[in-house]
């Protein structure tokens, strides 16, 4: 399972079915009825090499951003109207990098990318008329393979997006967009840089959970989105937490 999303009274699940990279990856999306336990596929298997990685519910549609394993290959964005469509509609043919995360915010759809060396990851935006633009491009250090906007969520009326760059000194930021301006809500470097694999809102706080180089586990918590408390010590009794994120080094 790549991703799970609770929306529209259902649970949506994207799966990895077979393959090893952009030449033969295959995957599907399923809808789970939480009341009956029935699981049904939505549409058919995605195009060879396109793994359905990122999920979001936006404008009455289920959206999927695909990942192609290799950063030199480009992902796409598709949508599906459950109960209406029988096939996925291609909405965005990616021009650079893979799609790692999607988020609906203020009536627009935001998509974060993962990029190759020398190219900084970006956030693309689809407006209400269907036009795509790039309102945010990452900065910091030298862009490395798989530098990535890994997760997004909405907290206290603002959009939050986590970015990671495995530079000589690793960098990890959480960017905030209030509908007008982008600012940095968290700026990590070296041992404080976090590759965020979960960015969630719960009980009035935002939680950033992740790791550094797939080893040291980190947990940051903020009640206001700007001042963060490191709760990583609370996780020292946990030997390992499996979190799948493709091809980070």
Tab-separated table of N, CA, C and O in Angstrom, residues 180-237:
chain	number	residue	atom	x	y	z
A	180	UNK	N	-1.675	33.946	0.871
A	180	UNK	CA	-1.040	35.101	0.229
A	180	UNK	C	0.476	34.947	0.146
A	180	UNK	O	1.071	35.158	-0.917
A	181	UNK	N	1.090	34.545	1.265
A	181	UNK	CA	2.550	34.548	1.367
A	181	UNK	C	3.078	33.203	1.850
A	181	UNK	O	2.493	32.578	2.742
A	182	UNK	N	4.226	32.785	1.262
A	182	UNK	CA	4.931	31.598	1.722
A	182	UNK	C	5.992	32.013	2.740
A	182	UNK	O	6.755	32.946	2.517
A	183	UNK	N	6.048	31.315	3.887
A	183	UNK	CA	7.078	31.545	4.897
A	183	UNK	C	7.590	30.187	5.376
A	183	UNK	O	7.001	29.146	5.087
A	184	UNK	N	8.700	30.215	6.114
A	184	UNK	CA	9.261	28.980	6.655
A	184	UNK	C	8.817	28.810	8.099
A	184	UNK	O	9.168	29.610	8.968
A	185	UNK	N	8.051	27.753	8.357
A	185	UNK	CA	7.546	27.495	9.701
A	185	UNK	C	8.536	26.685	10.531
A	185	UNK	O	8.533	26.772	11.762
A	186	UNK	N	9.363	25.882	9.859
A	186	UNK	CA	10.409	25.111	10.546
A	186	UNK	C	11.593	25.000	9.606
A	186	UNK	O	11.433	24.733	8.406
A	187	UNK	N	12.806	25.191	10.154
A	187	UNK	CA	14.014	25.179	9.335
A	187	UNK	C	15.044	24.291	10.011
A	187	UNK	O	15.700	24.698	10.965
A	188	UNK	N	15.195	23.063	9.527
A	188	UNK	CA	16.126	22.122	10.128
A	188	UNK	C	17.360	21.933	9.271
A	188	UNK	O	17.316	21.994	8.049
A	189	UNK	N	18.489	21.695	9.949
A	189	UNK	CA	19.748	21.493	9.249
A	189	UNK	C	20.563	20.453	10.013
A	189	UNK	O	20.589	20.459	11.251
A	190	UNK	N	21.227	19.568	9.274
A	190	UNK	CA	22.018	18.545	9.941
A	190	UNK	C	21.151	17.608	10.758
A	190	UNK	O	20.198	17.019	10.253
A	191	UNK	N	21.438	17.497	12.043
A	191	UNK	CA	20.706	16.564	12.900
A	191	UNK	C	19.272	16.998	13.175
A	191	UNK	O	18.464	16.196	13.638
A	192	UNK	N	18.944	18.256	12.904
A	192	UNK	CA	17.566	18.713	13.108
A	192	UNK	C	16.754	18.676	11.819
A	192	UNK	O	15.584	19.040	11.811
A	193	UNK	N	17.385	18.252	10.724
A	193	UNK	CA	16.672	18.129	9.446
A	193	UNK	C	15.870	16.835	9.447
A	193	UNK	O	16.392	15.771	9.775
A	194	UNK	N	14.607	16.933	9.082
A	194	UNK	CA	13.727	15.765	9.123
A	194	UNK	C	13.122	15.513	7.758
A	194	UNK	O	12.585	16.428	7.123
A	195	UNK	N	13.212	14.282	7.300
A	195	UNK	CA	12.468	13.840	6.133
A	195	UNK	C	11.079	13.467	6.650
A	195	UNK	O	10.889	12.412	7.254
A	196	UNK	N	10.116	14.343	6.454
A	196	UNK	CA	8.772	14.162	7.024
A	196	UNK	C	7.987	13.137	6.215
A	196	UNK	O	7.758	13.320	5.020
A	197	UNK	N	7.593	12.056	6.867
A	197	UNK	CA	6.797	11.028	6.215
A	197	UNK	C	5.342	11.055	6.654
A	197	UNK	O	4.504	10.387	6.048
A	198	UNK	N	5.048	11.823	7.704
A	198	UNK	CA	3.664	12.063	8.105
A	198	UNK	C	3.543	13.491	8.615
A	198	UNK	O	4.339	13.920	9.452
A	199	UNK	N	2.570	14.220	8.125
A	199	UNK	CA	2.291	15.584	8.564
A	199	UNK	C	0.790	15.633	8.810
A	199	UNK	O	0.005	15.712	7.866
A	200	UNK	N	0.397	15.559	10.087
A	200	UNK	CA	-1.020	15.393	10.414
A	200	UNK	C	-1.459	16.403	11.467
A	200	UNK	O	-0.647	16.922	12.240
A	201	UNK	N	-2.757	16.651	11.489
A	201	UNK	CA	-3.367	17.552	12.461
A	201	UNK	C	-4.239	16.726	13.393
A	201	UNK	O	-5.054	15.903	12.945
A	202	UNK	N	-4.066	16.948	14.694
A	202	UNK	CA	-4.839	16.199	15.684
A	202	UNK	C	-4.993	17.017	16.958
A	202	UNK	O	-4.011	17.556	17.483
A	203	UNK	N	-6.213	17.156	17.418
A	203	UNK	CA	-6.504	17.763	18.715
A	203	UNK	C	-5.863	19.147	18.875
A	203	UNK	O	-5.286	19.485	19.906
A	204	UNK	N	-5.969	19.957	17.821
A	204	UNK	CA	-5.502	21.338	17.893
A	204	UNK	C	-4.018	21.539	17.699
A	204	UNK	O	-3.515	22.651	17.916
A	205	UNK	N	-3.296	20.503	17.272
A	205	UNK	CA	-1.861	20.630	17.031
A	205	UNK	C	-1.507	19.990	15.701
A	205	UNK	O	-2.253	19.169	15.167
A	206	UNK	N	-0.339	20.371	15.178
A	206	UNK	CA	0.179	19.764	13.957
A	206	UNK	C	1.396	18.921	14.327
A	206	UNK	O	2.248	19.350	15.104
A	207	UNK	N	1.453	17.712	13.783
A	207	UNK	CA	2.509	16.751	14.100
A	207	UNK	C	3.337	16.479	12.848
A	207	UNK	O	2.778	16.163	11.792
A	208	UNK	N	4.656	16.591	12.978
A	208	UNK	CA	5.570	16.254	11.887
A	208	UNK	C	6.407	15.065	12.332
A	208	UNK	O	7.241	15.181	13.231
A	209	UNK	N	6.152	13.921	11.711
A	209	UNK	CA	6.851	12.692	12.067
A	209	UNK	C	7.719	12.256	10.900
A	209	UNK	O	7.294	12.308	9.744
A	210	UNK	N	8.954	11.838	11.184
A	210	UNK	CA	9.814	11.393	10.096
A	210	UNK	C	11.122	10.844	10.599
A	210	UNK	O	11.230	10.361	11.724
A	211	UNK	N	12.139	10.933	9.759
A	211	UNK	CA	13.431	10.361	10.115
A	211	UNK	C	14.528	11.064	9.334
A	211	UNK	O	14.267	11.883	8.454
A	212	UNK	N	15.755	10.702	9.662
A	212	UNK	CA	16.906	11.207	8.914
A	212	UNK	C	17.687	10.013	8.390
A	212	UNK	O	18.138	9.166	9.153
A	213	UNK	N	17.782	9.950	7.062
A	213	UNK	CA	18.484	8.852	6.393
A	213	UNK	C	17.934	7.490	6.783
A	213	UNK	O	18.678	6.517	6.931
A	214	UNK	N	16.611	7.418	6.965
A	214	UNK	CA	15.921	6.167	7.245
A	214	UNK	C	16.411	5.491	8.532
A	214	UNK	O	16.375	4.275	8.655
A	215	UNK	N	16.876	6.287	9.492
A	215	UNK	CA	17.380	5.671	10.716
A	215	UNK	C	16.817	6.355	11.956
A	215	UNK	O	15.933	5.813	12.616
A	216	UNK	N	17.299	7.553	12.282
A	216	UNK	CA	16.883	8.235	13.497
A	216	UNK	C	15.463	8.768	13.363
A	216	UNK	O	15.149	9.519	12.455
A	217	UNK	N	14.595	8.379	14.298
A	217	UNK	CA	13.192	8.776	14.263
A	217	UNK	C	13.012	10.139	14.936
A	217	UNK	O	13.606	10.412	15.981
A	218	UNK	N	12.200	11.001	14.331
A	218	UNK	CA	11.937	12.332	14.874
A	218	UNK	C	10.438	12.588	14.954
A	218	UNK	O	9.665	12.114	14.121
A	219	UNK	N	10.041	13.369	15.952
A	219	UNK	CA	8.661	13.810	16.085
A	219	UNK	C	8.649	15.249	16.583
A	219	UNK	O	9.196	15.558	17.647
A	220	UNK	N	8.044	16.143	15.794
A	220	UNK	CA	7.879	17.540	16.176
A	220	UNK	C	6.397	17.839	16.339
A	220	UNK	O	5.568	17.344	15.565
A	221	UNK	N	6.061	18.663	17.330
A	221	UNK	CA	4.675	19.035	17.590
A	221	UNK	C	4.587	20.548	17.750
A	221	UNK	O	5.437	21.174	18.386
A	222	UNK	N	3.533	21.134	17.162
A	222	UNK	CA	3.308	22.577	17.305
A	222	UNK	C	1.818	22.842	17.486
A	222	UNK	O	0.994	22.261	16.790
A	223	UNK	N	1.496	23.730	18.399
A	223	UNK	CA	0.093	24.115	18.615
A	223	UNK	C	-0.264	25.375	17.841
A	223	UNK	O	-1.451	25.702	17.703
A	224	UNK	N	0.760	26.082	17.325
A	224	UNK	CA	0.490	27.322	16.587
A	224	UNK	C	1.088	27.321	15.183
A	224	UNK	O	0.935	28.291	14.446
A	225	UNK	N	1.815	26.253	14.813
A	225	UNK	CA	2.374	26.151	13.477
A	225	UNK	C	3.678	26.887	13.274
A	225	UNK	O	4.206	26.901	12.160
A	226	UNK	N	4.221	27.487	14.341
A	226	UNK	CA	5.482	28.222	14.202
A	226	UNK	C	6.499	27.841	15.272
A	226	UNK	O	7.700	27.790	14.998
A	227	UNK	N	6.041	27.583	16.486
A	227	UNK	CA	6.933	27.142	17.562
A	227	UNK	C	6.796	25.630	17.714
A	227	UNK	O	5.695	25.127	17.989
A	228	UNK	N	7.909	24.902	17.535
A	228	UNK	CA	7.868	23.439	17.506
A	228	UNK	C	8.582	22.849	18.713
A	228	UNK	O	9.634	23.337	19.133
A	229	UNK	N	8.009	21.797	19.254
A	229	UNK	CA	8.621	21.064	20.356
A	229	UNK	C	9.055	19.694	19.857
A	229	UNK	O	8.275	18.975	19.237
A	230	UNK	N	10.313	19.360	20.120
A	230	UNK	CA	10.846	18.072	19.704
A	230	UNK	C	10.461	17.008	20.733
A	230	UNK	O	10.889	17.063	21.884
A	231	UNK	N	9.638	16.068	20.317
A	231	UNK	CA	9.204	14.980	21.193
A	231	UNK	C	9.854	13.652	20.808
A	231	UNK	O	9.360	12.582	21.162
A	232	UNK	N	10.968	13.712	20.110
A	232	UNK	CA	11.620	12.500	19.636
A	232	UNK	C	12.021	11.575	20.778
A	232	UNK	O	12.031	10.347	20.628
A	233	UNK	N	12.352	12.160	21.933
A	233	UNK	CA	12.762	11.339	23.072
A	233	UNK	C	11.656	10.396	23.511
A	233	UNK	O	11.926	9.332	24.083
A	234	UNK	N	10.420	10.767	23.252
A	234	UNK	CA	9.295	9.906	23.623
A	234	UNK	C	9.237	8.646	22.768
A	234	UNK	O	8.476	7.724	23.073
A	235	UNK	N	10.020	8.609	21.702
A	235	UNK	CA	9.993	7.475	20.793
A	235	UNK	C	11.181	6.542	20.983
A	235	UNK	O	11.322	5.571	20.249
A	236	UNK	N	12.021	6.815	21.986
A	236	UNK	CA	13.247	6.033	22.124
A	236	UNK	C	12.981	4.569	22.427
A	236	UNK	O	13.842	3.718	22.175
A	237	UNK	N	11.813	4.240	22.954
A	237	UNK	CA	11.526	2.842	23.274
A	237	UNK	C	11.012	2.079	22.068
A	237	UNK	O	10.784	0.875	22.136
